[in-house]
Amino acid sequence: MTDPENTVAVPGAPTEAVLDRDGLDELVRVLVRRGRTVIGPTVRDGAIVLDELESAEALPYGWGVELEAGQYRVRRRTDQAAFAHSAGPQSWKSFLHPERVRQWSTDRRPDGGLSVHPETPQSVSYAFLGVRPCDLRAIRILDRVMAGGRHRDPAYLSRRTGAFLIAVECTEPGATCFCVSMGTGPAADAGFDLALTEVVDAASHRFLCRSGSPEGAAVLAELPRRDADEHTRAAAASAVSEAAERMGRSMPPVDLRTLMRDTLEAERWEDVTARCLSCGNCTMVCPTCFCTTTEDVTDLTGDHAERWRRWDSCYDLDFSLLHGGPVRATPRSRYRQWLTHKLGTWHDQFDSSGCVGCGRCIVWCPTGIDLTEEAHALHQEATRTESTP
């Protein structure tokens, strides 16, 4: 895994340059030649999704998105920008921590005994193209959860180790984005091998490219490029700065960890859970939610069985099932568990917030529940309570 804070410069390798569309095309070709599976955004089935790319031509040139609570729609842009869209329904979690992973299988032998076959994780050499700064932070959070403690997940490590990350700084945030409130964007400051900032103006369509690791610098050295100029640097910095001022959402300017701790009995929980379907969509699209369960399956003869790990959600009634019944039997208790963990007690477990401000949970909630709205409402209720004599 890349640690840009402890990298060593490669003598003679560029650390900053400007690429045009041909340079972006060559970037994908170079990564493929290096044996990497390149994953990036592309338009399919009415959405901008993440999929394997054979060339940069598959990028969503000229496509943007319209986002709102419970709403998502792709739209044509008036330019040919490749990365002027916000987070789609998938995150990089889908590739690093897949929805289903087989853990082992077993077969009955002729003598009646069992032969158990542990699953050996397949090593994949990924290159992720188009990782937003909020998703860069989400990957770092998953690293802490899945690979940072005593009980490391070999399936995650097999996909994450050596993954090549190409960040793209945000220049056009969506209506549901709030990365500024969470300190995760729109600029990319760490955790990448290469970082791109797209500039589309009267001069040209180009990408300011920075390396963040020795391998990133080596890849950049293989690309058709020109030296970074002050006009491009200024245009890129201005676009990112303006994006920070156009965030569609924000969190209340308070310590969210304390807010969650002190409002456990707030009346607002009843209001939001009257709208919550407990469907778990928010946990499925969240780039940091990691909970799983296991299921065993057999063939019709009963001679072959497999154990699979699959994603699970704290909204599932059975998620907290113990002898005698579920610990969280009501939608109120399950929604409160999710939000207070994401914004509050995640700090106690992993030393950070579990939210990166991507807004996916807002967009893909079928009833349009907005966690930023809920945080503001909890803050307002707490303020009223404190001011009441």
Short mmCIF file of C-alpha atoms in Angstrom, two decimals:
data_model
loop_
_atom_site.label_atom_id
_atom_site.label_comp_id
_atom_site.label_asym_id
_atom_site.label_seq_id
_atom_site.Cartn_x
_atom_site.Cartn_y
_atom_site.Cartn_z
CA MET A 1 0.00 0.00 0.00
CA THR A 2 1.31 3.43 -0.92
CA ASP A 3 2.63 5.63 1.86
CA PRO A 4 3.39 8.95 0.15
CA GLU A 5 4.70 10.44 3.36
CA ASN A 6 7.61 7.98 3.35
CA THR A 7 8.42 7.69 -0.34
CA VAL A 8 11.78 8.31 -1.92
CA ALA A 9 12.07 10.37 -5.09
CA VAL A 10 13.25 8.63 -8.25
CA PRO A 11 16.22 10.55 -9.71
CA GLY A 12 15.23 12.27 -12.94
CA ALA A 13 11.56 11.24 -12.75
CA PRO A 14 9.02 14.06 -13.09
CA THR A 15 6.87 14.95 -10.11
CA GLU A 16 4.50 17.27 -11.97
CA ALA A 17 3.48 17.60 -15.62
CA VAL A 18 0.57 18.37 -17.90
CA LEU A 19 -1.16 15.62 -19.89
CA ASP A 20 -3.63 15.96 -22.73
CA ARG A 21 -6.19 13.34 -23.73
CA ASP A 22 -3.50 11.37 -25.55
CA GLY A 23 -1.51 11.31 -22.32
CA LEU A 24 -4.53 9.97 -20.45
CA ASP A 25 -4.96 7.28 -23.11
CA GLU A 26 -1.32 6.30 -22.74
CA LEU A 27 -1.67 6.21 -18.96
CA VAL A 28 -4.19 3.38 -19.25
CA ARG A 29 -2.03 1.56 -21.80
CA VAL A 30 1.07 1.84 -19.59
CA LEU A 31 -0.78 0.44 -16.60
CA VAL A 32 -2.14 -2.46 -18.65
CA ARG A 33 1.37 -3.20 -19.95
CA ARG A 34 2.54 -3.29 -16.35
CA GLY A 35 0.06 -6.10 -15.73
CA ARG A 36 -2.55 -4.07 -13.89
CA THR A 37 -6.31 -4.34 -14.07
CA VAL A 38 -7.47 -0.76 -14.62
CA ILE A 39 -10.78 0.18 -13.00
CA GLY A 40 -12.43 3.52 -13.64
CA PRO A 41 -15.71 5.33 -14.28
CA THR A 42 -17.80 4.68 -17.37
CA VAL A 43 -21.42 5.22 -18.42
CA ARG A 44 -23.65 2.15 -18.29
CA ASP A 45 -27.34 1.50 -17.63
CA GLY A 46 -28.16 5.13 -16.92
CA ALA A 47 -25.40 5.68 -14.33
CA ILE A 48 -21.70 6.38 -14.08
CA VAL A 49 -20.33 3.15 -12.68
CA LEU A 50 -16.92 1.66 -11.95
CA ASP A 51 -15.75 -1.06 -14.32
CA GLU A 52 -12.66 -2.45 -15.97
CA LEU A 53 -11.27 -0.14 -18.64
CA GLU A 54 -9.44 -1.34 -21.72
CA SER A 55 -8.76 2.23 -22.81
CA ALA A 56 -9.40 5.77 -21.66
CA GLU A 57 -11.98 6.16 -24.41
CA ALA A 58 -14.44 4.38 -22.10
CA LEU A 59 -14.28 7.26 -19.58
CA PRO A 60 -17.50 9.33 -19.30
CA TYR A 61 -16.37 12.19 -21.53
CA GLY A 62 -19.12 14.79 -21.74
CA TRP A 63 -21.27 13.29 -18.99
CA GLY A 64 -22.26 14.75 -15.65
CA VAL A 65 -24.81 13.91 -12.98
CA GLU A 66 -27.71 15.58 -11.20
CA LEU A 67 -28.00 14.56 -7.56
CA GLU A 68 -30.48 15.20 -4.79
CA ALA A 69 -31.82 13.27 -1.82
CA GLY A 70 -33.24 10.06 -3.23
CA GLN A 71 -32.46 11.13 -6.82
CA TYR A 72 -29.72 10.37 -9.35
CA ARG A 73 -29.63 11.15 -13.06
CA VAL A 74 -26.88 11.36 -15.66
CA ARG A 75 -26.93 14.33 -18.01
CA ARG A 76 -25.06 15.52 -21.04
CA ARG A 77 -22.57 18.32 -20.49
CA THR A 78 -21.73 21.13 -22.86
CA ASP A 79 -18.04 20.19 -22.74
CA GLN A 80 -16.09 16.94 -22.96
CA ALA A 81 -14.85 16.78 -19.37
CA ALA A 82 -14.09 13.22 -18.26
CA PHE A 83 -14.32 13.63 -14.48
CA ALA A 84 -16.93 16.38 -13.96
CA HIS A 85 -19.30 14.10 -12.08
CA SER A 86 -19.89 13.20 -8.45
CA ALA A 87 -19.81 9.83 -6.73
CA GLY A 88 -21.91 7.12 -8.33
CA PRO A 89 -23.66 4.12 -6.78
CA GLN A 90 -20.43 2.17 -6.34
CA SER A 91 -17.31 2.85 -4.35
CA TRP A 92 -13.88 1.23 -4.50
CA LYS A 93 -15.02 -0.94 -1.61
CA SER A 94 -16.72 -3.12 -4.23
CA PHE A 95 -13.28 -4.20 -5.48
CA LEU A 96 -11.26 -4.17 -2.26
CA HIS A 97 -13.93 -5.70 0.00
CA PRO A 98 -16.28 -7.50 -2.44
CA GLU A 99 -19.90 -8.25 -1.67
CA ARG A 100 -19.35 -12.03 -1.59
CA VAL A 101 -16.13 -13.97 -0.86
CA ARG A 102 -15.87 -17.73 -0.50
CA GLN A 103 -13.96 -18.69 2.64
CA TRP A 104 -13.70 -22.46 2.31
CA SER A 105 -15.34 -25.51 0.76
CA THR A 106 -15.61 -29.12 1.86
CA ASP A 107 -16.37 -32.45 0.20
CA ARG A 108 -17.47 -35.74 1.70
CA ARG A 109 -14.95 -38.51 1.05
CA PRO A 110 -15.93 -42.11 0.15
CA ASP A 111 -15.04 -43.17 3.70
CA GLY A 112 -17.55 -40.67 5.10
CA GLY A 113 -14.95 -38.17 6.31
CA LEU A 114 -14.66 -34.58 5.16
CA SER A 115 -11.97 -32.89 3.09
CA VAL A 116 -11.79 -29.16 3.80
CA HIS A 117 -10.31 -26.83 1.20
CA PRO A 118 -9.41 -23.35 2.49
CA GLU A 119 -9.89 -20.57 -0.03
CA THR A 120 -6.64 -18.94 -1.07
CA PRO A 121 -7.19 -15.25 -1.92
CA GLN A 122 -6.28 -14.44 -5.50
CA SER A 123 -3.83 -11.59 -5.80
CA VAL A 124 -5.06 -8.84 -8.12
CA SER A 125 -2.89 -5.99 -9.34
CA TYR A 126 -5.38 -3.13 -9.48
CA ALA A 127 -5.03 0.39 -10.80
CA PHE A 128 -7.89 2.63 -9.74
CA LEU A 129 -8.37 5.59 -12.09
CA GLY A 130 -10.55 8.46 -10.92
CA VAL A 131 -10.47 8.08 -7.13
CA ARG A 132 -12.06 11.15 -5.55
CA PRO A 133 -10.36 12.65 -2.48
CA CYS A 134 -13.28 11.57 -0.29
CA ASP A 135 -12.84 8.03 -1.57
CA LEU A 136 -9.09 8.21 -0.99
CA ARG A 137 -9.91 8.84 2.65
CA ALA A 138 -12.44 6.00 2.59
CA ILE A 139 -9.74 3.61 1.37
CA ARG A 140 -7.46 4.75 4.17
CA ILE A 141 -10.28 4.10 6.65
CA LEU A 142 -10.81 0.61 5.22
CA ASP A 143 -7.05 0.03 5.50
CA ARG A 144 -7.28 0.83 9.20
CA VAL A 145 -10.31 -1.44 9.70
CA MET A 146 -9.35 -4.39 7.49
CA ALA A 147 -5.57 -4.33 7.67
CA GLY A 148 -4.55 -2.15 10.60
CA GLY A 149 -5.17 -4.38 13.59
CA ARG A 150 -4.21 -7.79 14.88
CA HIS A 151 -6.89 -9.56 12.84
CA ARG A 152 -6.08 -8.66 9.28
CA ASP A 153 -8.34 -9.73 6.45
CA PRO A 154 -6.30 -11.73 3.90
CA ALA A 155 -8.93 -11.27 1.18
CA TYR A 156 -8.72 -7.50 1.56
CA LEU A 157 -4.93 -7.50 1.71
CA SER A 158 -4.67 -9.56 -1.46
CA ARG A 159 -6.56 -6.86 -3.36
CA ARG A 160 -5.25 -3.78 -1.60
CA THR A 161 -1.50 -4.52 -1.42
CA GLY A 162 0.21 -2.81 -4.31
CA ALA A 163 -2.94 -1.19 -5.70
CA PHE A 164 -2.05 1.84 -7.82
CA LEU A 165 -4.29 4.82 -6.97
CA ILE A 166 -4.90 7.67 -9.42
CA ALA A 167 -6.79 10.43 -7.65
CA VAL A 168 -8.87 13.04 -9.45
CA GLU A 169 -9.47 16.26 -7.58
CA CYS A 170 -13.06 17.49 -7.60
CA THR A 171 -13.89 20.57 -9.63
CA GLU A 172 -17.67 20.17 -9.76
CA PRO A 173 -19.25 18.89 -6.53
CA GLY A 174 -22.74 17.46 -6.46
CA ALA A 175 -25.72 18.79 -4.54
CA THR A 176 -25.25 16.08 -1.91
CA CYS A 177 -21.49 16.46 -1.40
CA PHE A 178 -20.11 17.68 1.95
CA CYS A 179 -16.46 16.63 1.91
CA VAL A 180 -15.34 20.07 3.12
CA SER A 181 -17.23 19.53 6.39
CA MET A 182 -15.45 16.21 6.90
CA GLY A 183 -11.99 17.50 5.91
CA THR A 184 -11.68 15.00 3.06
CA GLY A 185 -11.72 17.15 -0.09
CA PRO A 186 -12.07 18.47 -2.71
CA ALA A 187 -8.25 18.56 -2.94
CA ALA A 188 -6.14 15.40 -2.78
CA ASP A 189 -3.30 15.75 -0.31
CA ALA A 190 -2.09 12.19 0.40
CA GLY A 191 -2.58 8.51 -0.30
CA PHE A 192 -2.20 8.55 -4.10
CA ASP A 193 0.35 7.41 -6.64
CA LEU A 194 -0.78 10.00 -9.19
CA ALA A 195 -3.21 12.90 -8.81
CA LEU A 196 -5.00 14.56 -11.72
CA THR A 197 -6.78 17.90 -11.84
CA GLU A 198 -8.86 18.33 -14.99
CA VAL A 199 -8.83 21.73 -16.69
CA VAL A 200 -11.21 22.54 -19.53
CA ASP A 201 -10.97 26.12 -20.81
CA ALA A 202 -10.55 28.09 -24.00
CA ALA A 203 -6.90 27.09 -24.18
CA SER A 204 -7.33 23.30 -24.19
CA HIS A 205 -8.56 20.19 -22.39
CA ARG A 206 -5.73 19.02 -20.16
CA PHE A 207 -4.83 17.43 -16.84
CA LEU A 208 -2.36 18.69 -14.27
CA CYS A 209 -0.69 15.53 -13.00
CA ARG A 210 1.30 15.13 -9.76
CA SER A 211 3.14 12.05 -8.56
CA GLY A 212 2.80 10.91 -4.96
CA SER A 213 5.02 7.81 -4.94
CA PRO A 214 8.12 6.47 -6.71
CA GLU A 215 5.97 4.22 -8.91
CA GLY A 216 3.74 7.16 -9.71
CA ALA A 217 6.74 9.18 -10.83
CA ALA A 218 8.01 6.23 -12.91
CA VAL A 219 4.65 5.88 -14.66
CA LEU A 220 4.46 9.62 -15.29
CA ALA A 221 7.91 9.45 -16.91
CA GLU A 222 6.55 7.03 -19.53
CA LEU A 223 3.71 9.31 -20.63
CA PRO A 224 3.62 11.97 -23.36
CA ARG A 225 3.63 15.18 -21.35
CA ARG A 226 4.82 18.73 -21.11
CA ASP A 227 6.16 20.72 -18.21
CA ALA A 228 3.60 22.15 -15.85
CA ASP A 229 3.01 25.86 -16.53
CA GLU A 230 1.79 28.53 -14.14
CA HIS A 231 -1.43 29.12 -16.09
CA THR A 232 -2.45 25.47 -15.75
CA ARG A 233 -1.45 25.36 -12.09
CA ALA A 234 -3.50 28.47 -11.37
CA ALA A 235 -6.52 27.20 -13.33
CA ALA A 236 -6.40 23.85 -11.52
CA ALA A 237 -6.05 25.45 -8.08
CA SER A 238 -8.87 27.88 -8.81
CA ALA A 239 -11.22 25.11 -9.95
CA VAL A 240 -10.61 23.08 -6.78
CA SER A 241 -10.93 26.17 -4.55
CA GLU A 242 -14.23 27.14 -6.20
CA ALA A 243 -15.50 23.60 -5.76
CA ALA A 244 -14.87 23.86 -2.02
CA GLU A 245 -17.13 26.91 -1.94
CA ARG A 246 -19.93 25.18 -3.86
CA MET A 247 -20.56 22.18 -1.62
CA GLY A 248 -24.19 21.16 -1.78
CA ARG A 249 -24.39 20.11 1.87
CA SER A 250 -22.62 20.79 5.16
CA MET A 251 -22.45 19.42 8.67
CA PRO A 252 -23.15 21.65 11.70
CA PRO A 253 -19.93 23.34 12.87
CA VAL A 254 -19.71 21.36 16.10
CA ASP A 255 -17.90 18.31 17.40
CA LEU A 256 -20.05 15.59 15.82
CA ARG A 257 -18.70 12.97 18.19
CA THR A 258 -19.95 14.94 21.18
CA LEU A 259 -23.23 15.76 19.42
CA MET A 260 -23.97 12.09 18.83
CA ARG A 261 -23.08 11.20 22.42
CA ASP A 262 -25.27 13.89 23.96
CA THR A 263 -28.43 13.43 21.84
CA LEU A 264 -29.13 9.71 22.24
CA GLU A 265 -32.60 10.45 23.64
CA ALA A 266 -33.47 13.30 21.27
CA GLU A 267 -37.00 13.46 19.85
CA ARG A 268 -35.55 13.79 16.34
CA TRP A 269 -34.78 10.08 16.25
CA GLU A 270 -38.52 9.38 16.18
CA ASP A 271 -39.02 11.76 13.26
CA VAL A 272 -36.31 10.29 11.04
CA THR A 273 -37.14 6.67 11.76
CA ALA A 274 -40.76 7.28 10.84
CA ARG A 275 -39.35 7.70 7.31
CA CYS A 276 -36.64 5.01 7.44
CA LEU A 277 -37.44 1.72 5.70
CA SER A 278 -34.53 -0.14 7.34
CA CYS A 279 -33.57 -1.23 3.83
CA GLY A 280 -29.83 -0.81 4.41
CA ASN A 281 -29.19 1.03 1.11
CA CYS A 282 -27.08 3.60 2.95
CA THR A 283 -24.75 0.91 4.30
CA MET A 284 -24.44 -0.82 0.92
CA VAL A 285 -23.34 2.33 -0.93
CA CYS A 286 -21.24 3.73 1.93
CA PRO A 287 -17.54 3.49 1.01
CA THR A 288 -16.53 2.66 4.60
CA CYS A 289 -19.27 0.34 5.91
CA PHE A 290 -17.64 -3.06 6.25
CA CYS A 291 -19.98 -5.36 8.23
CA THR A 292 -20.37 -8.93 7.02
CA THR A 293 -22.06 -12.18 7.90
CA THR A 294 -21.46 -15.76 6.80
CA GLU A 295 -23.72 -18.24 5.05
CA ASP A 296 -23.25 -21.95 4.36
CA VAL A 297 -24.57 -23.55 1.18
CA THR A 298 -24.63 -27.16 0.04
CA ASP A 299 -25.40 -28.98 -3.18
CA LEU A 300 -28.48 -31.19 -3.52
CA THR A 301 -26.59 -34.32 -2.45
CA GLY A 302 -25.19 -32.77 0.69
CA ASP A 303 -21.72 -34.01 -0.31
CA HIS A 304 -20.33 -30.57 -1.14
CA ALA A 305 -20.63 -27.47 1.03
CA GLU A 306 -19.21 -23.95 0.96
CA ARG A 307 -18.97 -21.07 3.38
CA TRP A 308 -19.32 -17.57 1.98
CA ARG A 309 -18.80 -14.21 3.60
CA ARG A 310 -21.17 -11.53 2.35
CA TRP A 311 -21.99 -7.94 3.16
CA ASP A 312 -24.47 -7.39 5.93
CA SER A 313 -26.12 -4.30 7.37
CA CYS A 314 -26.81 -3.06 10.89
CA TYR A 315 -30.31 -2.24 9.60
CA ASP A 316 -31.05 -5.95 9.29
CA LEU A 317 -33.24 -7.09 12.18
CA ASP A 318 -31.15 -10.24 12.56
CA PHE A 319 -27.84 -8.37 12.59
CA SER A 320 -27.94 -8.02 16.39
CA LEU A 321 -29.81 -11.26 17.02
CA LEU A 322 -28.84 -12.99 20.25
CA HIS A 323 -30.51 -15.74 22.22
CA GLY A 324 -33.94 -14.34 23.06
CA GLY A 325 -34.20 -11.84 20.19
CA PRO A 326 -32.47 -8.90 18.47
CA VAL A 327 -30.67 -6.29 20.55
CA ARG A 328 -31.97 -3.53 18.26
CA ALA A 329 -35.58 -4.45 17.61
CA THR A 330 -36.85 -1.06 16.39
CA PRO A 331 -36.01 1.05 13.31
CA ARG A 332 -35.20 3.89 15.73
CA SER A 333 -32.53 1.87 17.49
CA ARG A 334 -31.02 0.67 14.22
CA TYR A 335 -30.87 4.09 12.54
CA ARG A 336 -29.44 5.62 15.71
CA GLN A 337 -26.82 2.88 15.88
CA TRP A 338 -25.72 3.55 12.30
CA LEU A 339 -25.52 7.34 12.55
CA THR A 340 -23.94 7.51 16.01
CA HIS A 341 -21.37 4.90 15.02
CA LYS A 342 -20.57 6.55 11.70
CA LEU A 343 -20.13 10.05 13.15
CA GLY A 344 -19.28 9.29 16.76
CA THR A 345 -18.12 5.99 18.18
CA TRP A 346 -16.10 5.18 15.04
CA HIS A 347 -13.54 7.51 16.64
CA ASP A 348 -13.34 5.21 19.67
CA GLN A 349 -12.69 2.17 17.48
CA PHE A 350 -10.58 3.54 14.64
CA ASP A 351 -9.42 7.06 15.63
CA SER A 352 -11.37 8.84 12.89
CA SER A 353 -14.85 9.53 11.65
CA GLY A 354 -16.43 6.82 9.53
CA CYS A 355 -17.98 9.41 7.19
CA VAL A 356 -16.06 10.99 4.31
CA GLY A 357 -18.75 13.35 3.00
CA CYS A 358 -19.36 11.61 -0.34
CA GLY A 359 -23.16 11.92 -0.05
CA ARG A 360 -23.95 8.48 -1.46
CA CYS A 361 -26.21 7.56 1.46
CA ILE A 362 -28.33 10.65 0.75
CA VAL A 363 -28.68 9.98 -2.97
CA TRP A 364 -29.48 6.29 -2.69
CA CYS A 365 -31.92 6.47 0.22
CA PRO A 366 -35.34 5.64 -1.31
CA THR A 367 -37.08 8.08 1.06
CA GLY A 368 -34.44 10.81 0.75
CA ILE A 369 -33.16 10.79 4.33
CA ASP A 370 -30.24 13.19 4.59
CA LEU A 371 -27.73 12.59 7.39
CA THR A 372 -26.53 16.20 7.23
CA GLU A 373 -30.10 17.38 7.79
CA GLU A 374 -30.41 14.98 10.71
CA ALA A 375 -27.17 16.22 12.26
CA HIS A 376 -28.35 19.82 11.97
CA ALA A 377 -31.73 18.90 13.50
CA LEU A 378 -30.05 17.13 16.42
CA HIS A 379 -27.81 20.15 16.96
CA GLN A 380 -30.79 22.52 16.91
CA GLU A 381 -32.72 20.36 19.37
CA ALA A 382 -29.72 20.16 21.68
CA THR A 383 -29.30 23.95 21.49
CA ARG A 384 -32.96 24.51 22.36
CA THR A 385 -32.73 22.11 25.26
CA GLU A 386 -29.66 23.87 26.65
CA SER A 387 -31.35 27.28 26.42
CA THR A 388 -34.58 26.18 28.09
CA PRO A 389 -34.66 27.30 31.75
#
